[in-house]
């Protein structure tokens, strides 16, 4: 571009166009236009702009439109500069208006596209044409503004452009992106002469709307209509296949692409890679990955995620290490892969590695994934650090971060802090409200959750499926049966939310917890959907709570028909038999599990100390401080006994004859080992938080409460237990100064507010809470 050596001049404040171009220079003037296409930098374009102003060529509508196109749509485009150029044109033609509208529609602020459109209606002598409407409809799609898009649809019809294929294709995409698939399909069917873009738009709408079967059906119809699919078609179909988890059809699609000579490119290869990973075939993904001549960060992160999904974490780490560029997207992929596949400890380790590397800074996606890992571990310290980091780095506390912070604090036992975060933000979407309702639910504040639900409605926020799952859990966990029934009955007729499997499971859980087992069975029989394993599991949990063997056997048989290798079903029924001293039945079930190769998930308790997560199994002696842990545990047992504590031997679910052996077996529970380690490893002013992957047994729950109040063991040290359960995990956190849950009164049934309400025990155990009865 050495030829582009025109001097840079200052733009005239009020330039006046030459009435005519000098004929002598017109030929050389128009030789400037081809140079526009040769520009590779905005500075070069500005030099041409200056020369066009000097010669008057800028005031030729066609020439000005060429300059606008380069400044707004080229690889080096600058919308700010394009707007300045546009504002200098005395009378922009329709092409120039459309170019600026198009550029803004694809920008980070598509709203500006609509503002330019309104300005065009007022200032342009020409009416919007068939090229204008697709661009403004695209802007409405990006904004997910249904009413605006509908308005453009109406304007196009009134302008006699309602049958134009370009406009109709954009409308199919718009309605699909806004979730109105019925309207998208109606527009699609009304297209007189469909082109490949028409079919692609509708197939993509079905795929993105989670209707893979409809996408497949339309793909087959497309072939029957002799419309040849292209690479865009196949990207959408592969996406639908990934959602359907149909690996055989996915392999057929990949061979179809090769047989039909569909041009392979990076986007299509990444789509095939993603399909293989989602369908669980990491081997196919690896074969394709190795063949790909061109790879980008999407290719590498997809492969990384595939290994993580299949539990091959060493391979995932290897892919990460081999990546040409470890940008924040790569770190996010590794962290989220661990976090989403039940490896929160590893996710936090990678986050710590990211902090030490100092190569890139965490972004909002990093923080959301890491906060989720903190929630799973009950790791409050890194969660608090992230909260502070958000403020110091000036991150906008958007709805995603707000939801993650509320969830983290609630699951780590800091409910008041979760409420503080909730109250600190002005903009709250449905997920923020739902997260706060869930937090109140897991802390046993069912009435507060219902009050918050009412406030949500007053704020004109429409509840969704997640909201109702959380509010029904709140009613279930706090014995608010009638309130829960009322909310369930209003879901569809009042709020337009069709009850799903999770909502039916919540109702069965609610009825089971309250002792209405017969009503729960009748409810299942009358459901409009087929009962799933989770629904029978909820009934089985209620049977265990109330020791009902008859219904438990019925629920277990139904559950095992659907999921023969569900170890939880065997364990729950075995525990019910054990409570009734039916040891022969317990032995039968355990033998059946052994013969079938079914293993019970081992109980594992973890505790975070100084940013490090320590894990314990039952009878664990692998910890470096094993000797000190057991010494402290013996001390706790001795002091508890001296204060009148009697171990709850009914919690021993194996046949042991000697009483001292029963007591010893209870003392080896992982929760107790974690508590003992916490007592010797943290300062008296710190709260001990123990997280367990399974339900906390009643004796451990009771002993945690005894330790809270046991003077002399550790300056009235506080202990919190977090026990995993089928419903959202629950958290219990106690102040060291007195032992009562934070924000709760120290009296009666309020000592463990989310485990019970007026004698009704909640998640974490299965019978009346010993802390109430003691």
XYZ file of C-alpha atoms in Angstrom:
774
model
C 0.000 0.000 0.000
C 2.943 2.327 -0.572
C 0.880 4.087 -3.228
C -1.504 5.291 -0.544
C 0.550 8.320 0.429
C -2.174 10.949 0.414
C -1.706 13.541 3.137
C -4.082 13.327 6.098
C -6.331 16.366 6.191
C -8.778 17.689 8.762
C -12.433 17.013 8.011
C -14.301 20.166 7.029
C -16.680 21.342 9.746
C -19.503 22.029 7.287
C -18.369 20.653 3.964
C -20.173 21.888 0.893
C -20.325 19.494 -2.011
C -19.107 20.599 -5.411
C -22.074 20.914 -7.726
C -20.186 19.026 -10.392
C -17.048 17.026 -10.480
C -14.291 18.473 -12.628
C -14.490 16.444 -15.832
C -10.728 16.718 -16.201
C -10.192 14.930 -12.892
C -13.226 12.625 -12.860
C -11.326 9.695 -14.293
C -8.522 9.948 -11.730
C -11.069 10.533 -8.974
C -12.900 7.325 -9.668
C -9.579 5.495 -9.705
C -9.629 6.024 -5.930
C -12.548 3.652 -5.474
C -10.694 0.410 -6.290
C -8.115 1.394 -3.653
C -10.858 1.127 -1.015
C -10.986 -2.631 -1.563
C -7.205 -2.858 -1.123
C -7.204 -1.253 2.327
C -6.068 -3.392 5.264
C -6.144 -0.750 7.987
C -8.467 2.028 9.040
C -5.684 4.611 8.633
C -5.453 3.807 4.942
C -9.195 4.221 4.594
C -9.009 7.618 6.282
C -6.392 8.735 3.765
C -8.728 7.815 0.904
C -11.573 9.549 2.731
C -9.496 12.718 2.935
C -8.667 12.612 -0.780
C -12.346 12.055 -1.622
C -13.266 15.131 0.427
C -10.586 17.207 -1.324
C -11.751 16.250 -4.811
C -15.470 16.269 -4.061
C -15.823 12.571 -4.859
C -17.186 12.002 -1.355
C -20.411 13.763 -2.338
C -21.173 11.273 -5.065
C -23.758 8.905 -3.462
C -22.235 5.766 -4.953
C -18.700 6.677 -3.905
C -19.825 7.572 -0.386
C -21.640 4.247 -0.087
C -18.424 2.407 -0.994
C -16.589 4.249 1.778
C -19.356 3.503 4.304
C -19.315 -0.208 3.398
C -15.565 -0.461 4.036
C -15.677 1.504 7.297
C -18.675 -0.429 8.674
C -18.323 -3.988 7.346
C -14.661 -4.712 6.564
C -12.332 -6.805 8.716
C -10.828 -3.596 10.130
C -14.148 -1.802 10.482
C -14.834 0.894 13.048
C -18.471 1.643 13.733
C -17.534 4.875 15.461
C -15.701 6.056 12.354
C -18.470 4.729 10.068
C -21.011 6.806 11.993
C -18.817 9.894 11.576
C -18.553 9.281 7.828
C -22.288 8.701 7.577
C -23.083 11.936 9.405
C -21.060 13.894 6.779
C -23.069 12.573 3.825
C -25.645 15.214 2.843
C -28.259 12.829 1.478
C -27.440 9.156 2.108
C -29.106 6.784 -0.316
C -31.081 3.696 0.778
C -28.034 1.467 0.291
C -25.984 3.605 2.684
C -28.755 3.574 5.312
C -29.038 -0.214 4.998
C -25.280 -0.637 5.360
C -25.184 1.237 8.663
C -28.288 -0.590 9.938
C -26.689 -3.897 8.986
C -23.451 -3.062 10.773
C -25.183 -2.108 14.001
C -27.425 -5.194 13.850
C -24.287 -7.365 14.053
C -22.612 -5.241 16.714
C -22.523 -5.579 20.483
C -25.261 -2.945 20.671
C -27.955 -3.967 18.149
C -30.289 -1.382 19.678
C -28.411 1.260 17.670
C -29.597 -0.464 14.502
C -33.199 0.289 15.449
C -32.368 3.926 16.214
C -30.793 4.350 12.771
C -33.878 2.707 11.248
C -36.155 5.237 12.967
C -33.885 8.034 11.774
C -34.113 6.619 8.246
C -37.927 6.652 8.320
C -37.791 10.351 9.145
C -34.959 11.552 6.877
C -34.663 9.214 3.900
C -36.725 9.937 0.795
C -36.912 6.212 -0.004
C -38.955 3.653 1.932
C -37.372 0.641 3.624
C -36.878 -2.131 1.079
C -36.446 -5.892 1.098
C -32.840 -5.498 2.278
C -33.704 -3.189 5.181
C -36.120 -5.478 6.985
C -33.844 -8.526 7.328
C -31.267 -6.336 9.083
C -33.661 -4.777 11.607
C -35.288 -8.174 12.209
C -31.815 -9.532 12.940
C -31.327 -6.728 15.471
C -34.606 -7.689 17.138
C -33.396 -11.322 17.201
C -30.156 -10.325 18.910
C -32.126 -8.313 21.469
C -34.693 -11.128 21.923
C -37.311 -8.357 21.644
C -40.439 -10.173 20.539
C -42.719 -7.143 20.280
C -40.255 -5.148 18.159
C -39.726 -8.065 15.802
C -43.470 -8.592 15.463
C -43.765 -4.895 14.622
C -41.257 -5.231 11.793
C -43.167 -8.266 10.533
C -46.303 -6.143 10.335
C -44.485 -3.267 8.630
C -43.101 -5.620 5.978
C -46.589 -6.937 5.231
C -48.001 -3.412 4.953
C -45.157 -2.514 2.590
C -46.195 -5.410 0.291
C -42.964 -7.202 1.132
C -44.593 -9.962 3.178
C -43.763 -12.673 0.638
C -40.113 -11.787 0.093
C -37.960 -14.816 0.829
C -35.134 -12.805 2.449
C -37.502 -11.141 4.906
C -39.353 -14.369 5.661
C -36.099 -16.235 6.296
C -35.052 -13.574 8.792
C -38.453 -13.829 10.483
C -38.127 -17.615 10.845
C -34.796 -17.051 12.597
C -36.279 -14.264 14.730
C -39.265 -16.273 15.986
C -37.038 -19.278 16.609
C -34.536 -17.258 18.656
C -37.401 -15.825 20.706
C -38.724 -19.321 21.430
C -41.955 -19.062 19.410
C -41.408 -22.171 17.291
C -45.073 -22.373 16.290
C -44.909 -18.929 14.677
C -41.507 -19.717 13.144
C -42.939 -22.860 11.566
C -46.019 -20.989 10.356
C -43.849 -18.369 8.621
C -41.668 -21.134 7.166
C -44.654 -22.960 5.680
C -45.903 -19.709 4.103
C -42.673 -19.060 2.178
C -43.701 -19.449 -1.476
C -40.334 -20.524 -2.829
C -38.076 -21.818 -0.098
C -34.333 -21.674 -0.615
C -31.688 -23.520 1.380
C -31.556 -20.625 3.886
C -35.272 -21.103 4.585
C -34.759 -24.756 5.471
C -31.605 -23.998 7.454
C -33.366 -21.315 9.497
C -36.199 -23.635 10.521
C -33.949 -26.613 11.211
C -31.712 -24.385 13.350
C -34.760 -23.114 15.250
C -35.822 -26.677 16.079
C -32.289 -27.689 17.050
C -31.741 -24.657 19.293
C -35.225 -25.033 20.781
C -34.393 -28.587 21.889
C -36.702 -30.303 19.398
C -34.214 -32.642 17.697
C -36.829 -35.019 16.266
C -38.553 -32.147 14.464
C -35.187 -31.023 13.101
C -34.489 -34.543 11.790
C -37.943 -34.729 10.205
C -37.441 -31.413 8.421
C -34.014 -32.529 7.224
C -35.561 -35.620 5.623
C -38.314 -33.488 4.058
C -35.661 -31.121 2.713
C -34.017 -34.008 0.885
C -37.363 -35.145 -0.525
C -37.899 -31.626 -1.908
C -34.529 -31.958 -3.705
C -33.021 -29.046 -1.783
C -29.342 -29.827 -1.342
C -28.134 -29.369 2.272
C -24.991 -27.313 2.798
C -22.497 -27.017 5.617
C -24.833 -24.718 7.595
C -27.588 -27.329 7.421
C -25.273 -29.999 8.747
C -24.061 -27.852 11.649
C -27.655 -27.533 12.890
C -28.457 -31.218 12.354
C -25.301 -32.251 14.178
C -26.310 -29.985 17.054
C -29.728 -31.672 17.203
C -28.034 -35.069 17.139
C -25.873 -34.075 20.095
C -28.978 -33.173 22.067
C -30.643 -36.470 21.114
C -27.488 -38.376 22.174
C -27.854 -40.597 19.115
C -24.306 -41.648 18.255
C -25.324 -44.008 15.427
C -27.268 -41.302 13.611
C -24.381 -38.928 14.278
C -21.935 -41.292 12.605
C -24.334 -41.607 9.653
C -24.455 -37.804 9.362
C -20.656 -37.602 9.244
C -20.544 -40.196 6.467
C -23.394 -38.331 4.689
C -21.274 -35.168 4.693
C -18.387 -37.043 3.078
C -20.544 -38.931 0.542
C -22.346 -35.815 -0.660
C -19.234 -33.706 -1.006
C -20.401 -31.061 1.450
C -17.564 -28.600 1.902
C -15.759 -29.286 5.138
C -14.598 -26.278 7.117
C -13.544 -25.481 10.661
C -17.086 -24.716 11.841
C -18.450 -27.982 10.456
C -15.562 -30.008 11.881
C -16.120 -28.433 15.285
C -19.818 -29.316 15.055
C -18.956 -32.958 14.340
C -16.460 -32.919 17.199
C -19.064 -31.491 19.563
C -21.623 -34.108 18.496
C -19.212 -36.984 19.180
C -18.369 -35.581 22.619
C -21.981 -35.041 23.639
C -22.909 -38.532 22.443
C -20.143 -39.951 24.614
C -17.820 -41.211 21.872
C -14.523 -39.588 22.747
C -12.747 -42.159 20.544
C -14.542 -40.899 17.414
C -13.853 -37.335 18.524
C -10.128 -38.073 18.902
C -9.941 -39.642 15.406
C -11.570 -36.566 13.872
C -9.498 -34.172 15.981
C -6.254 -35.779 14.801
C -7.352 -35.463 11.151
C -8.285 -31.782 11.390
C -5.763 -29.621 9.557
C -7.099 -26.457 11.169
C -7.986 -26.196 14.849
C -9.104 -23.248 16.947
C -9.775 -22.768 20.640
C -13.252 -24.323 20.183
C -11.692 -27.503 18.778
C -9.259 -27.838 21.675
C -11.780 -27.027 24.419
C -14.331 -29.433 22.937
C -11.765 -32.227 23.039
C -10.807 -31.254 26.571
C -14.446 -31.340 27.660
C -14.909 -34.734 25.985
C -12.153 -36.317 28.052
C -13.473 -34.712 31.235
C -17.029 -35.948 30.545
C -15.744 -39.495 30.149
C -13.728 -39.305 33.359
C -10.362 -39.238 31.578
C -8.985 -36.307 33.508
C -5.314 -37.015 32.778
C -6.075 -36.840 29.055
C -8.059 -33.635 29.607
C -5.104 -32.082 31.397
C -2.815 -33.284 28.586
C -4.994 -31.584 25.958
C -4.909 -28.395 28.012
C -1.112 -28.547 28.274
C -0.787 -29.111 24.514
C -3.010 -26.188 23.522
C -1.121 -23.655 21.362
C -2.611 -20.801 23.323
C -3.995 -21.137 26.833
C -6.328 -18.162 26.811
C -9.080 -17.656 29.368
C -11.500 -19.719 27.261
C -9.184 -22.721 27.665
C -8.915 -22.239 31.429
C -12.686 -21.862 31.646
C -13.190 -25.089 29.709
C -10.940 -27.030 32.088
C -12.491 -25.534 35.230
C -16.078 -26.028 34.049
C -15.303 -29.576 32.850
C -14.210 -30.549 36.350
C -17.012 -28.604 38.033
C -19.797 -29.979 35.832
C -18.562 -33.565 36.115
C -18.528 -33.823 39.895
C -14.889 -32.824 40.453
C -15.174 -29.527 42.352
C -11.914 -30.051 44.237
C -10.010 -30.351 40.967
C -11.867 -27.314 39.592
C -10.641 -25.217 42.527
C -7.116 -26.557 42.037
C -7.150 -25.411 38.390
C -8.494 -22.005 39.463
C -5.606 -21.721 41.915
C -3.224 -22.700 39.105
C -4.740 -19.921 36.972
C -4.117 -17.404 39.747
C -0.467 -18.451 40.037
C 0.134 -18.379 36.285
C -0.774 -14.685 35.997
C -0.907 -15.216 32.221
C -4.569 -14.297 31.927
C -7.145 -12.847 34.262
C -10.310 -14.684 35.313
C -13.467 -13.431 33.623
C -17.087 -13.729 34.658
C -17.407 -17.239 33.218
C -14.390 -18.333 35.288
C -15.908 -16.921 38.449
C -19.333 -18.473 37.886
C -17.817 -21.954 37.393
C -15.497 -21.570 40.380
C -18.308 -20.359 42.637
C -20.280 -23.449 41.654
C -17.313 -25.611 42.687
C -17.200 -23.753 46.015
C -20.894 -24.494 46.487
C -20.372 -28.208 45.926
C -17.481 -28.353 48.392
C -18.861 -25.955 50.972
C -15.604 -24.042 50.480
C -16.508 -20.634 51.855
C -13.002 -19.079 51.837
C -12.382 -19.136 48.060
C -16.026 -18.123 47.601
C -15.499 -15.054 49.765
C -12.238 -14.274 47.942
C -14.076 -14.322 44.607
C -16.747 -11.990 45.997
C -14.058 -9.511 47.020
C -12.261 -9.980 43.687
C -15.452 -9.100 41.804
C -15.608 -5.781 43.599
C -11.914 -4.949 43.270
C -11.801 -5.742 39.547
C -14.881 -3.681 38.860
C -16.906 -6.564 37.439
C -20.522 -5.709 36.920
C -22.565 -7.884 39.260
C -24.798 -9.315 36.537
C -27.531 -11.871 37.103
C -25.212 -14.846 36.483
C -22.688 -13.746 39.114
C -25.424 -12.721 41.537
C -27.122 -16.105 41.232
C -23.807 -17.914 41.751
C -22.925 -15.860 44.838
C -26.338 -16.428 46.414
C -26.094 -20.153 45.729
C -22.555 -20.350 47.124
C -23.302 -18.504 50.354
C -26.527 -20.424 50.952
C -24.919 -23.830 50.414
C -21.974 -22.892 52.621
C -24.312 -22.013 55.482
C -24.054 -18.203 55.190
C -27.723 -17.513 54.522
C -27.623 -13.952 55.832
C -24.758 -13.181 53.451
C -26.786 -14.661 50.591
C -29.686 -12.382 51.527
C -27.282 -9.423 51.656
C -26.101 -10.150 48.101
C -29.697 -10.532 46.933
C -30.704 -7.191 48.419
C -27.632 -5.405 47.040
C -28.603 -5.736 43.370
C -31.311 -3.724 41.695
C -31.797 -5.866 38.603
C -33.030 -9.336 39.507
C -34.061 -11.820 36.852
C -36.037 -14.988 37.467
C -32.867 -16.978 38.230
C -31.746 -14.560 40.955
C -35.163 -14.777 42.623
C -35.200 -18.553 42.226
C -31.712 -18.904 43.758
C -32.750 -16.900 46.819
C -35.922 -18.974 47.197
C -33.745 -22.116 47.030
C -31.431 -20.686 49.692
C -34.317 -20.083 52.063
C -35.662 -23.550 51.263
C -32.451 -25.381 52.120
C -32.271 -23.473 55.408
C -35.781 -24.517 56.396
C -37.341 -21.082 56.048
C -40.303 -22.225 54.026
C -42.632 -19.386 54.977
C -39.951 -16.833 54.099
C -39.522 -18.584 50.743
C -43.246 -18.276 50.054
C -43.173 -14.600 51.071
C -40.265 -14.024 48.677
C -42.193 -15.782 45.931
C -45.022 -13.285 46.499
C -42.550 -10.384 46.304
C -41.260 -11.808 43.023
C -44.760 -11.744 41.563
C -45.252 -8.167 42.781
C -42.010 -7.236 41.005
C -43.616 -8.482 37.750
C -41.059 -11.289 37.366
C -42.679 -14.365 35.876
C -41.747 -17.609 37.666
C -40.326 -20.440 35.606
C -39.847 -24.170 36.050
C -36.808 -23.710 38.320
C -38.712 -21.301 40.560
C -41.451 -23.838 41.170
C -38.968 -26.631 41.832
C -37.391 -24.477 44.543
C -40.609 -23.240 46.123
C -42.046 -26.763 46.216
C -38.825 -27.954 47.871
C -39.256 -25.203 50.452
C -42.775 -26.426 51.227
C -41.579 -30.048 51.337
C -38.663 -29.376 53.659
C -40.734 -27.385 56.140
C -43.970 -29.372 56.214
C -46.056 -26.771 54.374
C -48.112 -29.433 52.592
C -51.279 -27.460 51.902
C -49.316 -24.467 50.646
C -47.318 -26.754 48.379
C -50.442 -28.384 46.979
C -51.953 -24.980 46.271
C -48.853 -23.766 44.412
C -48.645 -26.972 42.387
C -52.287 -26.726 41.317
C -51.764 -23.124 40.143
C -48.611 -23.793 38.113
C -50.193 -24.235 34.693
C -53.577 -22.445 34.921
C -52.244 -19.327 36.696
C -48.542 -19.089 35.821
C -48.381 -20.986 32.525
C -45.689 -23.403 33.723
C -46.417 -27.013 32.795
C -45.387 -29.316 35.683
C -42.424 -31.519 34.830
C -40.791 -34.550 36.381
C -38.991 -32.495 39.035
C -42.231 -30.899 40.187
C -43.998 -34.252 40.465
C -40.988 -35.580 42.383
C -41.245 -32.641 44.787
C -44.927 -33.370 45.387
C -44.261 -37.051 46.083
C -41.406 -36.046 48.384
C -43.681 -33.574 50.185
C -46.422 -36.136 50.720
C -43.914 -38.790 51.749
C -42.159 -36.587 54.297
C -45.450 -35.621 55.897
C -46.443 -39.273 56.295
C -49.119 -39.254 53.599
C -47.634 -42.278 51.860
C -50.951 -43.660 50.622
C -51.815 -40.273 49.117
C -48.354 -40.156 47.521
C -48.935 -43.523 45.841
C -52.335 -42.400 44.558
C -50.767 -39.180 43.302
C -48.204 -41.183 41.308
C -50.920 -43.358 39.767
C -52.874 -40.299 38.599
C -49.910 -38.431 37.094
C -50.247 -37.552 33.386
C -46.619 -38.562 32.816
C -44.921 -41.904 33.368
C -43.194 -42.067 36.772
C -39.412 -41.813 36.560
C -36.726 -43.208 38.843
C -36.553 -39.893 40.717
C -40.264 -40.067 41.559
C -40.042 -43.608 42.922
C -36.886 -42.558 44.764
C -38.802 -39.729 46.448
C -41.471 -42.216 47.587
C -38.779 -44.594 48.828
C -37.229 -41.771 50.843
C -40.574 -41.078 52.494
C -40.944 -44.757 53.330
C -37.523 -44.747 55.002
C -38.459 -41.669 56.996
C -41.563 -43.393 58.387
C -40.304 -46.988 58.317
C -43.035 -48.259 55.990
C -41.765 -51.580 54.621
C -44.770 -52.372 52.393
C -44.664 -49.199 50.316
C -40.844 -49.234 50.377
C -40.745 -52.656 48.719
C -43.269 -51.477 46.122
C -41.335 -48.273 45.367
C -38.006 -50.107 45.218
C -39.305 -52.709 42.758
C -40.681 -49.967 40.492
C -37.442 -47.999 40.695
C -35.261 -51.011 39.872
C -37.408 -51.806 36.834
C -36.453 -48.405 35.432
C -32.872 -48.359 36.718
C -31.664 -51.860 37.634
C -28.243 -50.638 38.752
C -29.460 -47.891 41.068
C -27.408 -48.581 44.193
C -29.394 -45.988 46.156
C -32.575 -48.065 45.906
C -30.870 -51.117 47.403
C -29.269 -49.052 50.160
C -32.495 -47.299 51.170
C -34.490 -50.520 51.323
C -31.654 -52.222 53.181
C -31.649 -49.395 55.734
C -35.399 -49.740 56.237
C -34.973 -53.472 56.854
C -32.104 -52.747 59.259
C -34.251 -50.332 61.278
C -36.810 -53.120 61.642
C -34.053 -55.621 62.569
C -34.787 -57.685 59.452
C -31.148 -58.669 59.083
C -31.890 -61.631 56.817
C -33.418 -59.217 54.292
C -30.454 -56.896 54.682
C -28.104 -59.786 53.907
C -30.215 -60.801 50.914
C -30.032 -57.315 49.410
C -26.304 -56.976 50.007
C -25.692 -60.375 48.393
C -27.846 -59.347 45.435
C -25.755 -56.185 45.059
C -22.506 -58.168 45.186
C -23.745 -60.730 42.676
C -24.861 -57.952 40.319
C -21.611 -56.034 40.680
C -23.418 -53.026 42.164
C -21.376 -51.005 44.621
C -22.677 -48.519 47.144
C -21.233 -45.039 46.814
C -18.859 -44.640 49.765
C -19.628 -41.892 52.232
C -17.035 -39.124 52.056
C -16.849 -36.065 54.288
C -14.679 -33.069 53.462
C -13.582 -29.990 55.349
C -11.760 -26.915 54.108
C -8.886 -25.624 56.251
C -6.716 -22.727 55.092
C -7.878 -23.110 51.509
C -7.099 -26.854 51.361
C -9.904 -29.413 51.182
C -9.332 -32.537 53.315
C -11.425 -35.651 52.634
C -12.261 -38.537 54.973
C -13.839 -41.956 54.451
C -15.307 -44.157 57.174
C -12.520 -45.476 59.414
C -9.982 -43.474 57.430
C -6.377 -43.682 58.623
C -4.637 -42.211 55.586
C -4.475 -38.610 56.771
C -1.026 -37.335 57.886
C -2.561 -36.224 61.202
C -4.391 -39.518 61.692
C -3.024 -40.098 65.211
C -4.016 -36.609 66.433
C -7.466 -36.925 64.817
C -8.284 -40.152 66.633
C -6.887 -38.781 69.895
C -9.199 -35.772 69.603
C -12.095 -38.068 68.648
C -11.539 -40.161 71.786
C -11.454 -36.974 73.849
C -14.732 -35.799 72.326
C -16.410 -39.159 73.000
C -15.227 -39.190 76.625
C -16.430 -35.653 77.308
C -19.752 -36.241 75.568
C -20.379 -39.332 77.672
C -19.548 -37.451 80.846
C -22.171 -34.876 79.887
C -24.839 -37.553 79.445
C -24.651 -38.232 75.713
C -25.731 -41.718 74.625
C -24.813 -42.904 71.103
C -27.778 -43.590 68.834
C -27.035 -47.207 67.940
C -30.131 -47.474 65.786
C -28.101 -45.659 63.144
C -25.865 -48.719 62.771
C -27.158 -50.378 59.638
C -25.112 -53.567 59.905
C -25.632 -56.469 62.271
C -23.214 -56.143 65.198
C -23.815 -58.038 68.440
C -21.442 -56.371 70.931
C -22.511 -52.939 72.190
C -18.957 -51.632 72.381
C -18.379 -52.631 68.765
C -21.578 -50.842 67.756
C -20.362 -47.681 69.439
C -16.928 -48.023 67.857
C -18.493 -48.434 64.404
C -20.460 -45.216 64.888
C -17.331 -43.370 66.021
C -15.596 -44.187 62.741
C -18.096 -42.311 60.566
C -16.415 -39.890 58.193
C -18.351 -36.902 59.554
C -16.903 -37.432 63.045
C -13.356 -37.726 61.705
C -13.765 -34.485 59.766
C -15.129 -32.704 62.857
C -12.209 -33.938 64.954
C -9.755 -32.731 62.319
C -11.512 -29.357 62.233
C -11.223 -29.013 65.991
C -7.446 -29.546 65.966
C -6.783 -27.502 62.821
C -8.747 -24.260 63.153
C -8.909 -21.385 65.591
C -11.737 -21.240 68.172
C -13.253 -18.253 66.386
C -13.693 -20.180 63.127
C -16.771 -22.070 62.046
C -16.254 -25.725 61.143
C -18.057 -26.755 57.968
C -18.193 -30.417 57.066
C -19.552 -31.454 53.682
C -20.752 -34.996 53.012
C -21.649 -36.505 49.672
C -24.434 -38.600 51.255
C -27.054 -37.916 53.892
C -25.664 -37.143 57.330
C -26.574 -39.907 59.772
C -28.711 -39.074 62.790
C -26.016 -39.882 65.339
C -23.466 -37.636 63.597
C -26.035 -34.865 63.342
C -26.786 -35.237 67.043
C -23.131 -35.328 68.025
C -22.403 -32.162 66.041
C -25.047 -30.430 68.126
C -23.560 -31.800 71.347
C -20.111 -30.546 70.369
C -21.644 -27.099 69.761
C -22.646 -26.806 73.401
C -19.929 -28.880 75.027
C -17.989 -26.495 77.232
C -14.310 -27.250 77.572
C -13.840 -29.246 74.390
C -13.097 -26.164 72.379
C -14.382 -22.899 73.771
C -17.963 -23.588 72.669
C -16.745 -24.416 69.161
C -19.376 -24.393 66.425
C -19.872 -27.240 63.965
C -21.844 -27.222 60.719
C -22.832 -30.204 58.629
C -23.705 -30.109 54.947
C -25.283 -33.355 53.752
C -25.983 -34.192 50.145
C -29.498 -35.275 49.240
C -31.744 -35.792 46.198
C -33.088 -32.268 46.665
C -30.819 -29.179 46.697
C -27.967 -29.651 49.143
C -28.536 -28.282 52.617
C -26.129 -26.343 54.767
C -25.813 -25.912 58.513
C -23.480 -23.322 59.978
C -23.031 -22.421 63.639
C -21.438 -19.481 65.422
C -18.562 -20.445 67.682
C -19.908 -18.181 70.388
C -23.032 -20.160 71.181
C -23.815 -22.852 68.653
C -27.155 -21.721 67.248
C -27.489 -21.465 63.477
C -26.762 -17.940 62.337
C -29.822 -15.760 62.398
C -31.915 -18.337 64.275
C -33.184 -18.444 67.858
C -31.627 -20.925 70.283
C -34.787 -22.658 71.348
C -36.881 -25.740 70.656
C -37.152 -26.987 67.123
C -35.332 -23.925 65.736
C -31.934 -25.384 66.690
C -31.771 -27.208 63.342
C -34.248 -25.179 61.281
C -33.776 -26.888 57.946
C -33.727 -30.421 59.306
C -37.138 -30.144 60.855
C -40.149 -28.019 61.503
C -42.215 -28.756 64.574
C -41.027 -32.339 64.755
C -40.835 -33.010 60.997
C -37.270 -33.986 60.087
C -35.804 -32.864 56.785
C -32.862 -33.733 54.509
C -29.762 -34.938 56.286
C -31.415 -37.777 58.184
C -34.582 -39.799 58.075
C -36.306 -39.632 61.428
C -37.192 -37.143 64.155
C -34.281 -34.847 64.753
C -32.390 -35.877 67.915
C -31.523 -32.265 68.582
C -35.225 -31.619 69.174
C -35.783 -34.669 71.323
C -32.596 -34.270 73.359
